[in-house]
């Protein structure tokens, strides 16, 4: 199993919008050194902004999220001038961080992950984290999420589309510390479609997500 294709429409254990990892860098099993160049990679300032957003969420009474050592996630755009869209972008980013945090903690029921998911999305996320636990794996490296666009459908429902650059994100064997690097290919870039719903606490929870690996619109 290699990092890091997430949340595909393929069903896993009967769950729609299941989480399925298919190898960062193409999922071809090639363990050669990955391409060091990421087109349009975010600057350190963007990374700091993402970290600050997570810290702000914790300060507001939301669950604290701690990523695995060596794991970096960046999001572009990180914010939106519209307050509703901004809240959706923020909660979606927190969900993605919470997923990695649960993998690092080896805990499918990590409170932070449950906080940002509901229904099918929650079950699928738990199953996905469990697959890492069963494999003795965690995650490391850099994954960049970009071209994030929000469509508000009602006061409590919305959808997002965005791309993921997984060319420098990998699995790591917990017992040995070995990082399973893979070759960068077209399939290192993934298009995502997400459905979220606002709960009574005002949190935009993930309820469904689908993706297309190797999507043309996400290529560098």
PDB file of C-alpha atoms in Angstrom:
ATOM      1  CA  UNK A   1       0.000   0.000   0.000  1.00  0.00           C
ATOM      2  CA  UNK A   2       1.479   3.356  -0.928  1.00  0.00           C
ATOM      3  CA  UNK A   3       0.531   6.912  -0.166  1.00  0.00           C
ATOM      4  CA  UNK A   4      -1.757   8.720  -0.828  1.00  0.00           C
ATOM      5  CA  UNK A   5      -4.773   8.670  -3.005  1.00  0.00           C
ATOM      6  CA  UNK A   6      -7.674   9.395  -0.723  1.00  0.00           C
ATOM      7  CA  UNK A   7     -11.366   8.979  -0.710  1.00  0.00           C
ATOM      8  CA  UNK A   8     -12.202   7.510  -4.060  1.00  0.00           C
ATOM      9  CA  UNK A   9     -15.647   6.530  -5.274  1.00  0.00           C
ATOM     10  CA  UNK A  10     -14.633   2.871  -5.182  1.00  0.00           C
ATOM     11  CA  UNK A  11     -16.632   1.128  -2.464  1.00  0.00           C
ATOM     12  CA  UNK A  12     -14.784  -0.405   0.471  1.00  0.00           C
ATOM     13  CA  UNK A  13     -16.646  -2.727   2.845  1.00  0.00           C
ATOM     14  CA  UNK A  14     -19.926  -1.489   1.424  1.00  0.00           C
ATOM     15  CA  UNK A  15     -19.210   2.181   2.061  1.00  0.00           C
ATOM     16  CA  UNK A  16     -19.795   4.654  -0.750  1.00  0.00           C
ATOM     17  CA  UNK A  17     -17.168   7.374  -1.160  1.00  0.00           C
ATOM     18  CA  UNK A  18     -14.657   5.032   0.416  1.00  0.00           C
ATOM     19  CA  UNK A  19     -11.085   5.897   1.253  1.00  0.00           C
ATOM     20  CA  UNK A  20      -8.649   4.166  -1.054  1.00  0.00           C
ATOM     21  CA  UNK A  21      -4.942   4.910  -1.193  1.00  0.00           C
ATOM     22  CA  UNK A  22      -3.228   4.123  -4.437  1.00  0.00           C
ATOM     23  CA  UNK A  23       0.288   5.272  -4.394  1.00  0.00           C
ATOM     24  CA  UNK A  24       1.693   8.690  -4.388  1.00  0.00           C
ATOM     25  CA  UNK A  25       3.771   9.143  -7.475  1.00  0.00           C
ATOM     26  CA  UNK A  26       1.552   6.897  -9.507  1.00  0.00           C
ATOM     27  CA  UNK A  27       1.022   3.855  -7.325  1.00  0.00           C
ATOM     28  CA  UNK A  28       3.129   1.713  -9.623  1.00  0.00           C
ATOM     29  CA  UNK A  29       5.198   0.236  -6.854  1.00  0.00           C
ATOM     30  CA  UNK A  30       8.345   1.991  -8.077  1.00  0.00           C
ATOM     31  CA  UNK A  31      10.396   2.879  -5.012  1.00  0.00           C
ATOM     32  CA  UNK A  32      12.840   5.092  -6.882  1.00  0.00           C
ATOM     33  CA  UNK A  33      13.453   8.648  -5.746  1.00  0.00           C
ATOM     34  CA  UNK A  34      10.516  10.917  -6.476  1.00  0.00           C
ATOM     35  CA  UNK A  35      10.698  14.063  -8.567  1.00  0.00           C
ATOM     36  CA  UNK A  36      11.912  16.858  -6.282  1.00  0.00           C
ATOM     37  CA  UNK A  37      10.168  19.588  -8.277  1.00  0.00           C
ATOM     38  CA  UNK A  38       6.556  20.478  -7.552  1.00  0.00           C
ATOM     39  CA  UNK A  39       5.080  22.939 -10.005  1.00  0.00           C
ATOM     40  CA  UNK A  40       3.765  26.010  -8.182  1.00  0.00           C
ATOM     41  CA  UNK A  41       4.671  24.660  -4.775  1.00  0.00           C
ATOM     42  CA  UNK A  42       3.475  26.736  -1.840  1.00  0.00           C
ATOM     43  CA  UNK A  43       5.877  28.983   0.022  1.00  0.00           C
ATOM     44  CA  UNK A  44       6.778  28.691   3.671  1.00  0.00           C
ATOM     45  CA  UNK A  45       4.315  31.486   4.350  1.00  0.00           C
ATOM     46  CA  UNK A  46       1.432  29.337   3.108  1.00  0.00           C
ATOM     47  CA  UNK A  47       2.536  26.484   5.336  1.00  0.00           C
ATOM     48  CA  UNK A  48       2.674  28.819   8.315  1.00  0.00           C
ATOM     49  CA  UNK A  49      -0.811  30.116   7.505  1.00  0.00           C
ATOM     50  CA  UNK A  50      -2.176  26.563   7.475  1.00  0.00           C
ATOM     51  CA  UNK A  51      -0.533  25.795  10.809  1.00  0.00           C
ATOM     52  CA  UNK A  52      -1.961  29.007  12.249  1.00  0.00           C
ATOM     53  CA  UNK A  53      -5.444  28.076  11.034  1.00  0.00           C
ATOM     54  CA  UNK A  54      -5.223  24.738  12.838  1.00  0.00           C
ATOM     55  CA  UNK A  55      -3.981  26.450  16.008  1.00  0.00           C
ATOM     56  CA  UNK A  56      -6.874  28.918  15.827  1.00  0.00           C
ATOM     57  CA  UNK A  57      -9.350  26.054  15.521  1.00  0.00           C
ATOM     58  CA  UNK A  58      -7.923  24.472  18.675  1.00  0.00           C
ATOM     59  CA  UNK A  59      -8.097  27.809  20.478  1.00  0.00           C
ATOM     60  CA  UNK A  60     -11.806  28.093  19.640  1.00  0.00           C
ATOM     61  CA  UNK A  61     -12.585  24.893  21.518  1.00  0.00           C
ATOM     62  CA  UNK A  62     -12.264  22.495  18.602  1.00  0.00           C
ATOM     63  CA  UNK A  63     -10.098  19.360  18.885  1.00  0.00           C
ATOM     64  CA  UNK A  64      -6.357  19.892  18.708  1.00  0.00           C
ATOM     65  CA  UNK A  65      -4.772  18.297  15.650  1.00  0.00           C
ATOM     66  CA  UNK A  66      -1.187  17.043  15.681  1.00  0.00           C
ATOM     67  CA  UNK A  67       0.223  15.789  12.391  1.00  0.00           C
ATOM     68  CA  UNK A  68       2.700  12.893  12.254  1.00  0.00           C
ATOM     69  CA  UNK A  69       6.363  13.887  12.401  1.00  0.00           C
ATOM     70  CA  UNK A  70       7.599  14.969   8.978  1.00  0.00           C
ATOM     71  CA  UNK A  71       4.081  15.339   7.574  1.00  0.00           C
ATOM     72  CA  UNK A  72       3.255  18.688   5.927  1.00  0.00           C
ATOM     73  CA  UNK A  73      -0.045  19.705   4.310  1.00  0.00           C
ATOM     74  CA  UNK A  74      -0.626  22.989   2.482  1.00  0.00           C
ATOM     75  CA  UNK A  75      -3.860  24.501   1.163  1.00  0.00           C
ATOM     76  CA  UNK A  76      -4.416  27.085  -1.594  1.00  0.00           C
ATOM     77  CA  UNK A  77      -6.427  29.186  -1.237  1.00  0.00           C
ATOM     78  CA  UNK A  78      -6.239  28.986   2.512  1.00  0.00           C
ATOM     79  CA  UNK A  79      -9.003  31.572   3.000  1.00  0.00           C
ATOM     80  CA  UNK A  80     -11.881  33.265   1.156  1.00  0.00           C
ATOM     81  CA  UNK A  81     -13.320  36.762   1.520  1.00  0.00           C
ATOM     82  CA  UNK A  82     -16.828  35.311   1.848  1.00  0.00           C
ATOM     83  CA  UNK A  83     -17.295  34.229   5.496  1.00  0.00           C
ATOM     84  CA  UNK A  84     -19.357  31.135   4.671  1.00  0.00           C
ATOM     85  CA  UNK A  85     -16.934  29.883   2.031  1.00  0.00           C
ATOM     86  CA  UNK A  86     -14.057  30.687   4.359  1.00  0.00           C
ATOM     87  CA  UNK A  87     -15.583  28.520   7.090  1.00  0.00           C
ATOM     88  CA  UNK A  88     -16.075  25.651   4.636  1.00  0.00           C
ATOM     89  CA  UNK A  89     -12.495  25.865   3.381  1.00  0.00           C
ATOM     90  CA  UNK A  90     -11.221  25.928   6.946  1.00  0.00           C
ATOM     91  CA  UNK A  91     -13.238  22.912   8.098  1.00  0.00           C
ATOM     92  CA  UNK A  92     -12.297  20.931   5.003  1.00  0.00           C
ATOM     93  CA  UNK A  93      -8.612  21.583   5.684  1.00  0.00           C
ATOM     94  CA  UNK A  94      -9.104  20.517   9.288  1.00  0.00           C
ATOM     95  CA  UNK A  95     -10.709  17.280   8.112  1.00  0.00           C
ATOM     96  CA  UNK A  96      -7.695  16.514   5.912  1.00  0.00           C
ATOM     97  CA  UNK A  97      -5.331  17.260   8.796  1.00  0.00           C
ATOM     98  CA  UNK A  98      -7.437  15.165  11.162  1.00  0.00           C
ATOM     99  CA  UNK A  99      -7.240  12.204   8.793  1.00  0.00           C
ATOM    100  CA  UNK A 100      -3.439  12.315   8.828  1.00  0.00           C
ATOM    101  CA  UNK A 101      -3.430  12.915  12.584  1.00  0.00           C
ATOM    102  CA  UNK A 102      -5.541   9.777  13.090  1.00  0.00           C
ATOM    103  CA  UNK A 103      -3.122   7.776  10.953  1.00  0.00           C
ATOM    104  CA  UNK A 104      -0.190   9.110  12.968  1.00  0.00           C
ATOM    105  CA  UNK A 105      -1.951   8.306  16.236  1.00  0.00           C
ATOM    106  CA  UNK A 106      -2.990   4.888  14.868  1.00  0.00           C
ATOM    107  CA  UNK A 107      -6.489   5.682  16.106  1.00  0.00           C
ATOM    108  CA  UNK A 108      -9.460   5.343  13.704  1.00  0.00           C
ATOM    109  CA  UNK A 109     -11.716   6.944  16.330  1.00  0.00           C
ATOM    110  CA  UNK A 110      -9.536   9.984  16.942  1.00  0.00           C
ATOM    111  CA  UNK A 111     -11.885  12.685  18.334  1.00  0.00           C
ATOM    112  CA  UNK A 112     -10.644  15.250  15.821  1.00  0.00           C
ATOM    113  CA  UNK A 113     -11.508  12.967  12.899  1.00  0.00           C
ATOM    114  CA  UNK A 114     -14.962  12.238  14.283  1.00  0.00           C
ATOM    115  CA  UNK A 115     -15.484  15.962  14.818  1.00  0.00           C
ATOM    116  CA  UNK A 116     -15.159  16.745  11.108  1.00  0.00           C
ATOM    117  CA  UNK A 117     -16.979  13.736   9.618  1.00  0.00           C
ATOM    118  CA  UNK A 118     -20.488  12.292   9.670  1.00  0.00           C
ATOM    119  CA  UNK A 119     -22.378   9.323   8.231  1.00  0.00           C
ATOM    120  CA  UNK A 120     -20.728   7.604   5.291  1.00  0.00           C
ATOM    121  CA  UNK A 121     -17.806   9.963   5.499  1.00  0.00           C
ATOM    122  CA  UNK A 122     -17.112   9.047   9.123  1.00  0.00           C
ATOM    123  CA  UNK A 123     -17.329   5.300   8.545  1.00  0.00           C
ATOM    124  CA  UNK A 124     -15.104   5.458   5.487  1.00  0.00           C
ATOM    125  CA  UNK A 125     -12.521   7.619   7.250  1.00  0.00           C
ATOM    126  CA  UNK A 126     -12.342   5.186  10.166  1.00  0.00           C
ATOM    127  CA  UNK A 127     -11.910   2.227   7.836  1.00  0.00           C
ATOM    128  CA  UNK A 128      -9.177   4.025   5.963  1.00  0.00           C
ATOM    129  CA  UNK A 129      -7.206   4.822   9.115  1.00  0.00           C
ATOM    130  CA  UNK A 130      -7.646   1.209  10.233  1.00  0.00           C
ATOM    131  CA  UNK A 131      -5.993   0.046   7.016  1.00  0.00           C
ATOM    132  CA  UNK A 132      -2.856   1.948   8.073  1.00  0.00           C
ATOM    133  CA  UNK A 133      -3.025   0.510  11.568  1.00  0.00           C
ATOM    134  CA  UNK A 134      -3.296  -2.989  10.124  1.00  0.00           C
ATOM    135  CA  UNK A 135      -0.338  -2.325   7.818  1.00  0.00           C
ATOM    136  CA  UNK A 136       1.867  -0.794  10.510  1.00  0.00           C
ATOM    137  CA  UNK A 137       2.141   2.413   8.467  1.00  0.00           C
ATOM    138  CA  UNK A 138       2.045   6.140   9.001  1.00  0.00           C
ATOM    139  CA  UNK A 139       2.414   9.059   6.569  1.00  0.00           C
ATOM    140  CA  UNK A 140       5.170  11.557   5.876  1.00  0.00           C
ATOM    141  CA  UNK A 141       6.297  14.089   3.293  1.00  0.00           C
ATOM    142  CA  UNK A 142       4.472  17.005   1.685  1.00  0.00           C
ATOM    143  CA  UNK A 143       1.012  16.991   0.098  1.00  0.00           C
ATOM    144  CA  UNK A 144      -0.289  20.152  -1.528  1.00  0.00           C
ATOM    145  CA  UNK A 145      -4.009  20.897  -1.996  1.00  0.00           C
ATOM    146  CA  UNK A 146      -4.770  23.624  -4.515  1.00  0.00           C
ATOM    147  CA  UNK A 147      -7.441  25.199  -6.740  1.00  0.00           C
ATOM    148  CA  UNK A 148      -9.925  24.837  -3.878  1.00  0.00           C
ATOM    149  CA  UNK A 149     -13.365  26.076  -4.933  1.00  0.00           C
ATOM    150  CA  UNK A 150     -16.568  26.153  -2.887  1.00  0.00           C
ATOM    151  CA  UNK A 151     -20.181  26.102  -4.079  1.00  0.00           C
ATOM    152  CA  UNK A 152     -22.701  26.988  -1.370  1.00  0.00           C
ATOM    153  CA  UNK A 153     -25.954  25.132  -2.056  1.00  0.00           C
ATOM    154  CA  UNK A 154     -28.004  26.119   1.007  1.00  0.00           C
ATOM    155  CA  UNK A 155     -27.575  27.352   4.562  1.00  0.00           C
ATOM    156  CA  UNK A 156     -26.406  23.901   5.603  1.00  0.00           C
ATOM    157  CA  UNK A 157     -25.062  22.174   2.479  1.00  0.00           C
ATOM    158  CA  UNK A 158     -22.171  22.871   0.162  1.00  0.00           C
ATOM    159  CA  UNK A 159     -19.700  21.221  -2.180  1.00  0.00           C
ATOM    160  CA  UNK A 160     -15.994  21.663  -2.839  1.00  0.00           C
ATOM    161  CA  UNK A 161     -13.652  20.753  -5.646  1.00  0.00           C
ATOM    162  CA  UNK A 162      -9.887  20.802  -5.358  1.00  0.00           C
ATOM    163  CA  UNK A 163      -6.680  19.136  -6.524  1.00  0.00           C
ATOM    164  CA  UNK A 164      -4.069  17.225  -4.576  1.00  0.00           C
ATOM    165  CA  UNK A 165      -0.375  17.012  -5.445  1.00  0.00           C
ATOM    166  CA  UNK A 166       0.809  13.803  -3.794  1.00  0.00           C
ATOM    167  CA  UNK A 167       4.150  13.593  -5.594  1.00  0.00           C
ATOM    168  CA  UNK A 168       6.118  14.109  -2.378  1.00  0.00           C
ATOM    169  CA  UNK A 169       3.821  12.401   0.148  1.00  0.00           C
ATOM    170  CA  UNK A 170       4.657   8.858   1.217  1.00  0.00           C
ATOM    171  CA  UNK A 171       3.910   5.987   3.555  1.00  0.00           C
ATOM    172  CA  UNK A 172       6.389   5.174   6.308  1.00  0.00           C
ATOM    173  CA  UNK A 173       6.799   1.835   8.063  1.00  0.00           C
ATOM    174  CA  UNK A 174       6.423   2.578  11.776  1.00  0.00           C
ATOM    175  CA  UNK A 175       8.552  -0.320  13.013  1.00  0.00           C
ATOM    176  CA  UNK A 176      11.566   0.341  10.774  1.00  0.00           C
ATOM    177  CA  UNK A 177      11.160   3.999   9.881  1.00  0.00           C
ATOM    178  CA  UNK A 178      11.567   3.162   6.186  1.00  0.00           C
ATOM    179  CA  UNK A 179       9.887   5.698   3.877  1.00  0.00           C
ATOM    180  CA  UNK A 180       8.246   4.073   0.855  1.00  0.00           C
ATOM    181  CA  UNK A 181       9.013   6.546  -1.905  1.00  0.00           C
ATOM    182  CA  UNK A 182       7.365   6.174  -5.307  1.00  0.00           C
ATOM    183  CA  UNK A 183       8.000   7.617  -8.735  1.00  0.00           C
ATOM    184  CA  UNK A 184       6.142  10.794  -9.711  1.00  0.00           C
ATOM    185  CA  UNK A 185       3.677  10.197 -12.545  1.00  0.00           C
ATOM    186  CA  UNK A 186       0.442  11.667 -13.870  1.00  0.00           C
ATOM    187  CA  UNK A 187      -1.352   9.691 -11.185  1.00  0.00           C
ATOM    188  CA  UNK A 188       0.387  11.678  -8.470  1.00  0.00           C
ATOM    189  CA  UNK A 189      -2.207  14.408  -9.091  1.00  0.00           C
ATOM    190  CA  UNK A 190      -5.774  13.893  -7.932  1.00  0.00           C
ATOM    191  CA  UNK A 191      -9.050  15.790  -8.440  1.00  0.00           C
ATOM    192  CA  UNK A 192     -11.459  15.779  -5.491  1.00  0.00           C
ATOM    193  CA  UNK A 193     -15.185  16.436  -5.165  1.00  0.00           C
ATOM    194  CA  UNK A 194     -16.553  16.857  -1.646  1.00  0.00           C
ATOM    195  CA  UNK A 195     -19.983  17.235  -0.058  1.00  0.00           C
ATOM    196  CA  UNK A 196     -20.259  18.854   3.365  1.00  0.00           C
ATOM    197  CA  UNK A 197     -23.101  19.647   5.743  1.00  0.00           C
ATOM    198  CA  UNK A 198     -23.243  22.182   8.561  1.00  0.00           C
ATOM    199  CA  UNK A 199     -24.179  20.670  11.895  1.00  0.00           C
ATOM    200  CA  UNK A 200     -25.812  22.247  14.941  1.00  0.00           C
ATOM    201  CA  UNK A 201     -22.421  23.369  16.254  1.00  0.00           C
ATOM    202  CA  UNK A 202     -21.684  25.209  13.026  1.00  0.00           C
ATOM    203  CA  UNK A 203     -19.096  22.700  11.826  1.00  0.00           C
ATOM    204  CA  UNK A 204     -19.043  21.856   8.116  1.00  0.00           C
ATOM    205  CA  UNK A 205     -18.703  18.070   8.358  1.00  0.00           C
ATOM    206  CA  UNK A 206     -17.568  15.850   5.502  1.00  0.00           C
ATOM    207  CA  UNK A 207     -20.369  13.491   4.440  1.00  0.00           C
ATOM    208  CA  UNK A 208     -19.167  12.314   1.020  1.00  0.00           C
ATOM    209  CA  UNK A 209     -16.046  12.596  -1.105  1.00  0.00           C
ATOM    210  CA  UNK A 210     -14.931  11.259  -4.468  1.00  0.00           C
ATOM    211  CA  UNK A 211     -11.743  11.611  -6.486  1.00  0.00           C
ATOM    212  CA  UNK A 212     -10.223  11.048  -9.897  1.00  0.00           C
ATOM    213  CA  UNK A 213      -6.566  10.051  -9.952  1.00  0.00           C
ATOM    214  CA  UNK A 214      -4.546  11.410 -12.878  1.00  0.00           C
ATOM    215  CA  UNK A 215      -7.175  14.037 -13.699  1.00  0.00           C
ATOM    216  CA  UNK A 216      -6.041  16.326 -16.524  1.00  0.00           C
ATOM    217  CA  UNK A 217      -7.181  19.509 -14.778  1.00  0.00           C
ATOM    218  CA  UNK A 218      -4.818  18.882 -11.872  1.00  0.00           C
ATOM    219  CA  UNK A 219      -1.664  18.226 -13.869  1.00  0.00           C
ATOM    220  CA  UNK A 220       1.244  20.677 -13.311  1.00  0.00           C
TER     221      UNK A 220
END
